[in-house]
Structure formats: C-alpha cells, structure tokens
Amino acid sequence: MATRLQFENSCEVGVFSKLTNAYCLVAIGGSENFYSAYEAELADVIPVVKTSIGGTRIIGRLCAGNKNGLLLPHTTTDQELQHLRNSLPDRVVVQRIEEKLSALGNCIACNDHVALTHPDLDRETEQLIADVLGVEVFRQTIAGNILVGSYCAFSNRGGLVHPHTSIEDQDELSTLLQVPLVAGTVNRGSEVIAAGMTVNDWTAFCGSDTTATELSVVESVFKLREAQPSTIVDEMRKSLIDSYV
Amino acid sequence: MELGASGMFVPVQTVGTVLCCICGVAMAPNPANMCVRCLRSRVDITEGLPRHGAVVHCPECRSYLHPPRTWIRADLESKELLAFCLRRLKPLTRHVRLVHAEFVWTEPHSKRLRLKLRVQREALHGAILEQSHLVELTVHDQLCPACSRAQANPDQWSAAVQLRQHVSHRRTFFFLEQLILRHGAAARALRISEADRGLDFFFGSRSHAVKFVEFISGVVPVRSRSDKQLVSHDPKSNIYNYKHTFSVEICPICREDLICLPPKVAQALGNLGPLVICTKISNSVALLDPFTLRSAFLDASQYWRAPFKALLSSRQLVEYIVLDIEVESSEVTVGGSRYSLAYAQVARLSDFGKNDNIFTVRTHLGHLLNPGDYALGYDLYGANSGDLEIDLPDAVLIKKSYEEKRRNRSGKARPWKLKSLNMDVDNTSKGRADEEKRNTEYEEFLRDLEENPELRFNISLYRNKDYQPSETSEMASTAGGDDVPSVPLDELLADLELSDGEEENDDAGSMME
C-alpha cells in the first residue's frame, strides 16, 4: 500500500526516513506527524525508531541497510550508534564504517539479496557490505549517474529507476537484481527516486506531490496491491483507499 | 556494434518510455517528465510578454518612428518593418528566445500590425517549451517633422543657384538643360524657373546646391559666389537657419564665337593672333587661330582673371559660297579635330549673282570645303578696325553650311527627339518676337547637335516614335551629292515605354526623395 506524506512541508520523504523489511528509521521532526504516519502503518509489525545520524536529520541518505544489517557513516556519534543498537532487533547488525564517501544512502542501493554500489567505493567497504548486509555487491551506474542509491529504489519484489535509463540498461540491471524494473518518476516528475520515496516488500511511502499516475506505477511495480506484511497472516487490510496525512 | 569517436565499442542505447506523471500517457522521458500537453497546460511561457504595442507612422513618407528621433522608411509587411517591430518589442528578448517571426495579414486601412512570434523558454526542470505568441501593434498616424515642414510651406527652399550668362542667346542653356537631364544633376531641385538670361534652381539644402554648382563648374567655365541670409535663430540650442544663394556666372564666350583677344591675353598665350575662334567650351575655353592653326586652352580661373567678350557670335554668321579652294597645308589634328589651312575664294550669298564681290580668305576648313559648297562665316569686309591695331581679314569662315539641303527637308520631323526640364517659365513679360527668336534658336541648337558628334557625347537622344521616313526625303538625299549630317540610329536611346503617370515623374524636377 503506498502512502503519501510530507516531512515538514518537504516531499522528499526518502531523505528523512529509511524503511526495510525488519525496521524503520525516522528523523526527528518538529511535529510528530511524520512519525505518526509511519507508526500507523508499521507499529504492529516492525520497530519504528526515531534517530539522527551525525546530528543531522537526513538519515535516509546517510545510512544503508536491509533486514540483515545497517551500515552507518563515520560521522555517526557513539550515542547514536548505541541508541540504534539498543532499538533495533538483535539479528540486525549495526556497523559503523570508515568510508570516504560518507553518504552511504546515496552510494548504496540494496534489498535483501543484491546491492548496487557507487563505482568508486573502497574495496574494504564492498567487503563489509557483503558481510554485514549479506548481499551480492555490484558496482553500477544508473542512466549515467554514479549515485545509484539516489536514482533507484528497489525491494525484493520490484524496482523503480531513473526515467532516462535506456532499455538495455534496464535489462542489464534487471538481470543483476533479479527483479522487474520500471523507469519512472515520483513527486510530480522528480527524477531522484530514492529521495522521493521509501519502500519495502509490502508498503511504500511517497512524497505528497506524487501524482496518481506515479503512485499507480509504484504500486504496480513493487506489487503492493496484494501485499501483506510477511509476519501477519490473519489480519485483513481495513480499506484499500490511500491514506493521507 | 557501434564504434564511438575514439574507436571504442559503444552499446546501442534505446530510450525507454516513461508514463507522464500527470496524465499517464507513455512518452519519452524529458526533463520535466510531463507530456507536452500537460506541460503546456500548466506552464504558459508567454506570460509577461507584451501583447500590444504602438508605433507611430508618417502617412506622407510612409516611415515609422523609432524614438526618440529616427524615422525609418518601410513598406507594409516588409522585412525592414519586421525588424523595426521586433526592435520595438525589445523586452521580449530578455527572458525568451525568439525562434521565428512573421506578419499576419491585416487590412492596410485597419491601422493594426499583427505579428506571430514563436518563442522558446525554459519551463520547470529545464524542459524547453516552444509556443507561438501573437502581438498586435496599433499604428498611430503622425506627420514626421520633414513632411510637416514640407506641407506647411511646399515651396520652402533653403538654397538657390542662379545661373546666368550675359549673352543674347540661349544656346548654352539648351545644351546645359540636356546635360543636366542626362546626369540627373537637378534631381533634388524643388523648383526650376527661367529668368532673363539664365535659370534659377531652388534646393532644399545647401549641400544639394553645392553639388549642383560643382557639376556646372565641371562642364562650363564659371565664376561663382555664395551668400547667405539669416532666416531664423534658436538662441537656446544655437541653431541658425539660413537661406543660401549661389550666384554662378557662365563665361560669355560660346562655340563658334569670333574673339579679338586683348593684347595682354594674347601675349600670355604666346602671341596668339588676336583674332581667334572659340572651338569648344567645356570647363575650359578652347581657342583656335584660324590663320595659323595654333590653339590654346584657357581654364575658368585664367579666363576670369582677364575676362574678354566675343566680337561676333553665331547669330551674326553670314552665308558664303565657295568658288575656289587651294589647300595649303596637309591635314593637322589640333585638339582632337582635323583642320587644314587653305586659301578660299568666297562670295557672300547675298552678293552672288548680283555683283562681283569676291574675297580671298585664309581658312582652316580646307579639308571640308569644295568649290560650290556653302560655308558660314563672319563678315568683316566693311568693319572698322577702330581701337584694334590689326589687319582685319575680309571674312572668317567658321563652318560648312548645309542650308540648301536642309531646305529640301524643311518641316520634316527628325528621327530623334530630346526631353526637357520641368521649368517654370514666366511668359507674361515676353512678346511674340521673343518666342519666335527662341524657336529659331532651338532649331539651330538641334542642327548643331546633328552636325557635331562631340556635342552629342554627353546628351541622351531618344527615338522619336512619330517619325516616319517618307519617300521624298529619301530621294532628295540620294539625289544630292553630299549627305546632310544626321544622327546615326545607334546613338539613339529607346525611350522607356511607361504609363502616363510614370512619365510625369520621369523628368527632373519637383519631388525630393
């Protein structure tokens, strides 16, 4: 189910939150609306954690993670690291890595099985990603852009890439990721996909500028219409209408 | 396999389709990621561009005002007008790029100019949109300062040239008229009027008058002076408006005049025999001593330093019949013409048959004259030498005469004709006698043109459409031994066949461009 929301009047919800299949990280905003939206969706299923990274609120772009682990940049303070270790489930490995490219969210796009990284990432970081996140790592570019973490968003069911990605590139990425890919936009034509939305296997959150067309594309490619939270078996969805905040 | 510029393999890139974020139609991705229709409906790039404007137009000279002061001549729907309108709509180019501009037709009397422009501008996210934009310009009529001045006082001249020659005939002016027509020197004259012994030309500006005076001084020897009179004065901007007048006096010596040179001039020219004939007038006077075949040139400044008058001019030519000719020297070329000295026995035509007055004279026309020919010359037989301490010959022959043959052809039209200047002639003061005199002078001028190819050099002759060569004249010309000189056909210009309206504007005269 795709939800449209805003963080303090900004539609770039992928900047201020990180959603995976096992947890959700949310930035600390002035009002509780952002957090409440996530909680309303996810509270029963996965922990929703309010945090900052390196004192900033742009946590979605600074960290990268999946259900197996979470990678944090070297700017993360010890308190934040500890807070995260405490709040997240035990099987999620929280690791702070020393990497020159500290905006890990922009450099790494991953789901539970495959990760695409910035071509200039260090060898050690690549190793770490493979170990901590338990994924296969591929160095790639998307439509000629090296910030793969910004220009594509994918889950275990599907992926959305930059609109200028050529057909050949889409085929190649699709083969690597083993998921169907679609080129599209979010937030009324914005090309920065991962900054405009955040997605996991059964739900997605998009900026409130996202048009109905874009939302339908998101729902179809990530197969959200018939999705159920994986741990809940017997609870039915209350309604199929988009909720709005 | 495609090879890029460096020779490396470049994979084929096909662009995929993306859904328009507004309407969901599949389209190629663009910077705004909206289909063109949605983009157009959301963004109006012509917002803020002027839709109306005003231009000022002068109906007299059909020019448009480019503020603050320039007037640009342009026709309706011409490219000058298009450039002018675009310059007036300058604020356009600040934000948008103009790709194409054209006129939309409007009725000429509607006082509206419609322009269709295509502009390009960057819409959101860097997508460039192209849109067409209609601008309507209202035309306001207002006389430009030049036309309003002309309308207020159409005869307003600010420079006048007074051309005068103090002789009793108008041959020079006939000739000058043809020259001026040929070179269009009086194209800028507002008005031309005839005065006693000369012509007046009125111009709108001093520079036009100066140009005209320089043209005249290049064809005849003249002496000129200029004066000005203050008309108005603007003390604040120190603008002084004057009326300029140029008084141009043409040298009174004409072709075929008999001149007795004053002793000083004769000495200065190397003791040229005091009796000389003027052979040619251009911007210098060419003199020929008929008895020694020596020639001299006097240019304008030399002449006016010691001006002299002619003794006898061509009106006083008398006809002689040549009885015998004895060529003395061979043909000599002097100043472009051929002469040869000869002794001729001539008798005046009035004497011929009545008495036995025969004169033996020396002449320079030896190559032309044969016994039985007619010649024109000056009769000095009974003249008193008076102050001039020289021996006067009995007669000085000037040119061969074709009078007899002409009489056979009298009244016939010539195959060529001349145009004339648009002159204001003051007819009231003249009487009948003057008119007849004028007509005979004109006829003589035409005959001069026929006889002298060098005179025709700078003049345009036009084919006379009404001329029909009749049989009698042809017979007469073959019967006579000597052909009457006539203008060869290839010298004639075919007159432009234009409608009546055009012909009126053809002559030099009124309108300034």
PDB file of N, CA and C in Angstrom, chain A residues 48-90:
ATOM      1  N   VAL A  48       9.669   1.103  14.709  1.00  0.00           N
ATOM      2  CA  VAL A  48       9.917   2.399  14.070  1.00  0.00           C
ATOM      3  C   VAL A  48      10.758   3.208  15.032  1.00  0.00           C
ATOM      4  N   VAL A  49      11.953   3.576  14.611  1.00  0.00           N
ATOM      5  CA  VAL A  49      12.935   4.173  15.520  1.00  0.00           C
ATOM      6  C   VAL A  49      13.203   5.605  15.102  1.00  0.00           C
ATOM      7  N   LYS A  50      13.091   6.519  16.079  1.00  0.00           N
ATOM      8  CA  LYS A  50      13.432   7.928  15.789  1.00  0.00           C
ATOM      9  C   LYS A  50      14.897   8.126  16.079  1.00  0.00           C
ATOM     10  N   THR A  51      15.616   8.681  15.157  1.00  0.00           N
ATOM     11  CA  THR A  51      17.051   8.837  15.365  1.00  0.00           C
ATOM     12  C   THR A  51      17.591  10.005  14.552  1.00  0.00           C
ATOM     13  N   SER A  52      18.854  10.329  14.860  1.00  0.00           N
ATOM     14  CA  SER A  52      19.590  11.245  13.995  1.00  0.00           C
ATOM     15  C   SER A  52      20.928  10.582  13.703  1.00  0.00           C
ATOM     16  N   ILE A  53      21.574  10.977  12.652  1.00  0.00           N
ATOM     17  CA  ILE A  53      22.899  10.429  12.331  1.00  0.00           C
ATOM     18  C   ILE A  53      23.847  11.605  12.173  1.00  0.00           C
ATOM     19  N   GLY A  54      24.876  11.570  13.003  1.00  0.00           N
ATOM     20  CA  GLY A  54      25.836  12.664  12.943  1.00  0.00           C
ATOM     21  C   GLY A  54      25.198  13.981  13.274  1.00  0.00           C
ATOM     22  N   GLY A  55      24.126  13.952  14.073  1.00  0.00           N
ATOM     23  CA  GLY A  55      23.427  15.177  14.438  1.00  0.00           C
ATOM     24  C   GLY A  55      22.524  15.713  13.353  1.00  0.00           C
ATOM     25  N   THR A  56      22.461  15.050  12.214  1.00  0.00           N
ATOM     26  CA  THR A  56      21.630  15.554  11.113  1.00  0.00           C
ATOM     27  C   THR A  56      20.340  14.764  11.024  1.00  0.00           C
ATOM     28  N   ARG A  57      19.396  15.313  10.231  1.00  0.00           N
ATOM     29  CA  ARG A  57      18.122  14.625  10.064  1.00  0.00           C
ATOM     30  C   ARG A  57      18.029  13.877   8.752  1.00  0.00           C
ATOM     31  N   ILE A  58      19.048  13.987   7.926  1.00  0.00           N
ATOM     32  CA  ILE A  58      18.965  13.380   6.587  1.00  0.00           C
ATOM     33  C   ILE A  58      19.400  11.927   6.665  1.00  0.00           C
ATOM     34  N   ILE A  59      18.742  11.205   7.561  1.00  0.00           N
ATOM     35  CA  ILE A  59      19.245   9.868   7.866  1.00  0.00           C
ATOM     36  C   ILE A  59      19.067   8.926   6.687  1.00  0.00           C
ATOM     37  N   GLY A  60      18.032   9.128   5.884  1.00  0.00           N
ATOM     38  CA  GLY A  60      17.794   8.224   4.762  1.00  0.00           C
ATOM     39  C   GLY A  60      18.941   8.181   3.788  1.00  0.00           C
ATOM     40  N   ARG A  61      19.631   9.303   3.625  1.00  0.00           N
ATOM     41  CA  ARG A  61      20.718   9.374   2.659  1.00  0.00           C
ATOM     42  C   ARG A  61      22.058   9.037   3.256  1.00  0.00           C
ATOM     43  N   LEU A  62      22.137   8.938   4.568  1.00  0.00           N
ATOM     44  CA  LEU A  62      23.438   8.683   5.176  1.00  0.00           C
ATOM     45  C   LEU A  62      23.650   7.214   5.499  1.00  0.00           C
ATOM     46  N   CYS A  63      22.567   6.461   5.643  1.00  0.00           N
ATOM     47  CA  CYS A  63      22.769   5.071   6.034  1.00  0.00           C
ATOM     48  C   CYS A  63      22.177   4.139   5.003  1.00  0.00           C
ATOM     49  N   ALA A  64      22.653   2.915   4.993  1.00  0.00           N
ATOM     50  CA  ALA A  64      22.137   1.909   4.059  1.00  0.00           C
ATOM     51  C   ALA A  64      21.946   0.618   4.836  1.00  0.00           C
ATOM     52  N   GLY A  65      20.778  -0.025   4.539  1.00  0.00           N
ATOM     53  CA  GLY A  65      20.582  -1.271   5.297  1.00  0.00           C
ATOM     54  C   GLY A  65      19.504  -2.135   4.706  1.00  0.00           C
ATOM     55  N   ASN A  66      19.460  -3.366   5.176  1.00  0.00           N
ATOM     56  CA  ASN A  66      18.359  -4.248   4.824  1.00  0.00           C
ATOM     57  C   ASN A  66      17.994  -5.049   6.073  1.00  0.00           C
ATOM     58  N   LYS A  67      17.297  -6.156   5.911  1.00  0.00           N
ATOM     59  CA  LYS A  67      16.835  -6.840   7.117  1.00  0.00           C
ATOM     60  C   LYS A  67      17.985  -7.481   7.883  1.00  0.00           C
ATOM     61  N   ASN A  68      19.133  -7.621   7.222  1.00  0.00           N
ATOM     62  CA  ASN A  68      20.260  -8.266   7.883  1.00  0.00           C
ATOM     63  C   ASN A  68      21.135  -7.294   8.651  1.00  0.00           C
ATOM     64  N   GLY A  69      21.260  -6.094   8.202  1.00  0.00           N
ATOM     65  CA  GLY A  69      22.181  -5.193   8.876  1.00  0.00           C
ATOM     66  C   GLY A  69      21.927  -3.760   8.487  1.00  0.00           C
ATOM     67  N   LEU A  70      22.716  -2.893   9.169  1.00  0.00           N
ATOM     68  CA  LEU A  70      22.603  -1.458   8.909  1.00  0.00           C
ATOM     69  C   LEU A  70      24.014  -0.897   8.902  1.00  0.00           C
ATOM     70  N   LEU A  71      24.332  -0.124   7.874  1.00  0.00           N
ATOM     71  CA  LEU A  71      25.658   0.480   7.777  1.00  0.00           C
ATOM     72  C   LEU A  71      25.535   1.969   8.034  1.00  0.00           C
ATOM     73  N   LEU A  72      26.420   2.484   8.901  1.00  0.00           N
ATOM     74  CA  LEU A  72      26.378   3.895   9.269  1.00  0.00           C
ATOM     75  C   LEU A  72      27.695   4.548   8.877  1.00  0.00           C
ATOM     76  N   PRO A  73      27.655   5.842   8.547  1.00  0.00           N
ATOM     77  CA  PRO A  73      28.902   6.516   8.171  1.00  0.00           C
ATOM     78  C   PRO A  73      29.743   6.811   9.393  1.00  0.00           C
ATOM     79  N   HIS A  74      30.962   7.249   9.140  1.00  0.00           N
ATOM     80  CA  HIS A  74      31.870   7.511  10.248  1.00  0.00           C
ATOM     81  C   HIS A  74      31.471   8.745  11.049  1.00  0.00           C
ATOM     82  N   THR A  75      30.533   9.556  10.495  1.00  0.00           N
ATOM     83  CA  THR A  75      30.109  10.745  11.237  1.00  0.00           C
ATOM     84  C   THR A  75      29.112  10.417  12.350  1.00  0.00           C
ATOM     85  N   THR A  76      28.671   9.188  12.393  1.00  0.00           N
ATOM     86  CA  THR A  76      27.702   8.818  13.454  1.00  0.00           C
ATOM     87  C   THR A  76      28.360   8.912  14.830  1.00  0.00           C
ATOM     88  N   THR A  77      27.669   9.535  15.735  1.00  0.00           N
ATOM     89  CA  THR A  77      28.239   9.638  17.086  1.00  0.00           C
ATOM     90  C   THR A  77      28.017   8.325  17.842  1.00  0.00           C
ATOM     91  N   ASP A  78      28.785   8.198  18.888  1.00  0.00           N
ATOM     92  CA  ASP A  78      28.693   6.953  19.673  1.00  0.00           C
ATOM     93  C   ASP A  78      27.326   6.780  20.297  1.00  0.00           C
ATOM     94  N   GLN A  79      26.733   7.909  20.737  1.00  0.00           N
ATOM     95  CA  GLN A  79      25.402   7.785  21.361  1.00  0.00           C
ATOM     96  C   GLN A  79      24.367   7.292  20.359  1.00  0.00           C
ATOM     97  N   GLU A  80      24.473   7.833  19.151  1.00  0.00           N
ATOM     98  CA  GLU A  80      23.506   7.408  18.137  1.00  0.00           C
ATOM     99  C   GLU A  80      23.702   5.929  17.818  1.00  0.00           C
ATOM    100  N   LEU A  81      24.962   5.558  17.760  1.00  0.00           N
ATOM    101  CA  LEU A  81      25.255   4.161  17.460  1.00  0.00           C
ATOM    102  C   LEU A  81      24.677   3.252  18.543  1.00  0.00           C
ATOM    103  N   GLN A  82      24.876   3.659  19.751  1.00  0.00           N
ATOM    104  CA  GLN A  82      24.377   2.859  20.861  1.00  0.00           C
ATOM    105  C   GLN A  82      22.863   2.800  20.867  1.00  0.00           C
ATOM    106  N   HIS A  83      22.269   3.980  20.599  1.00  0.00           N
ATOM    107  CA  HIS A  83      20.800   4.065  20.571  1.00  0.00           C
ATOM    108  C   HIS A  83      20.232   3.127  19.527  1.00  0.00           C
ATOM    109  N   LEU A  84      20.894   3.127  18.381  1.00  0.00           N
ATOM    110  CA  LEU A  84      20.406   2.260  17.309  1.00  0.00           C
ATOM    111  C   LEU A  84      20.590   0.792  17.685  1.00  0.00           C
ATOM    112  N   ARG A  85      21.745   0.487  18.255  1.00  0.00           N
ATOM    113  CA  ARG A  85      21.979  -0.911  18.638  1.00  0.00           C
ATOM    114  C   ARG A  85      20.926  -1.383  19.638  1.00  0.00           C
ATOM    115  N   ASN A  86      20.554  -0.452  20.524  1.00  0.00           N
ATOM    116  CA  ASN A  86      19.550  -0.825  21.524  1.00  0.00           C
ATOM    117  C   ASN A  86      18.175  -0.993  20.912  1.00  0.00           C
ATOM    118  N   SER A  87      17.831  -0.086  19.964  1.00  0.00           N
ATOM    119  CA  SER A  87      16.441  -0.093  19.497  1.00  0.00           C
ATOM    120  C   SER A  87      16.161  -1.161  18.472  1.00  0.00           C
ATOM    121  N   LEU A  88      17.160  -1.504  17.719  1.00  0.00           N
ATOM    122  CA  LEU A  88      16.874  -2.435  16.629  1.00  0.00           C
ATOM    123  C   LEU A  88      16.922  -3.872  17.135  1.00  0.00           C
ATOM    124  N   PRO A  89      16.247  -4.774  16.416  1.00  0.00           N
ATOM    125  CA  PRO A  89      16.275  -6.191  16.821  1.00  0.00           C
ATOM    126  C   PRO A  89      17.722  -6.721  16.811  1.00  0.00           C
ATOM    127  N   ASP A  90      17.943  -7.770  17.559  1.00  0.00           N
ATOM    128  CA  ASP A  90      19.305  -8.263  17.737  1.00  0.00           C
ATOM    129  C   ASP A  90      19.894  -8.829  16.475  1.00  0.00           C
TER     130      ASP A  90
END
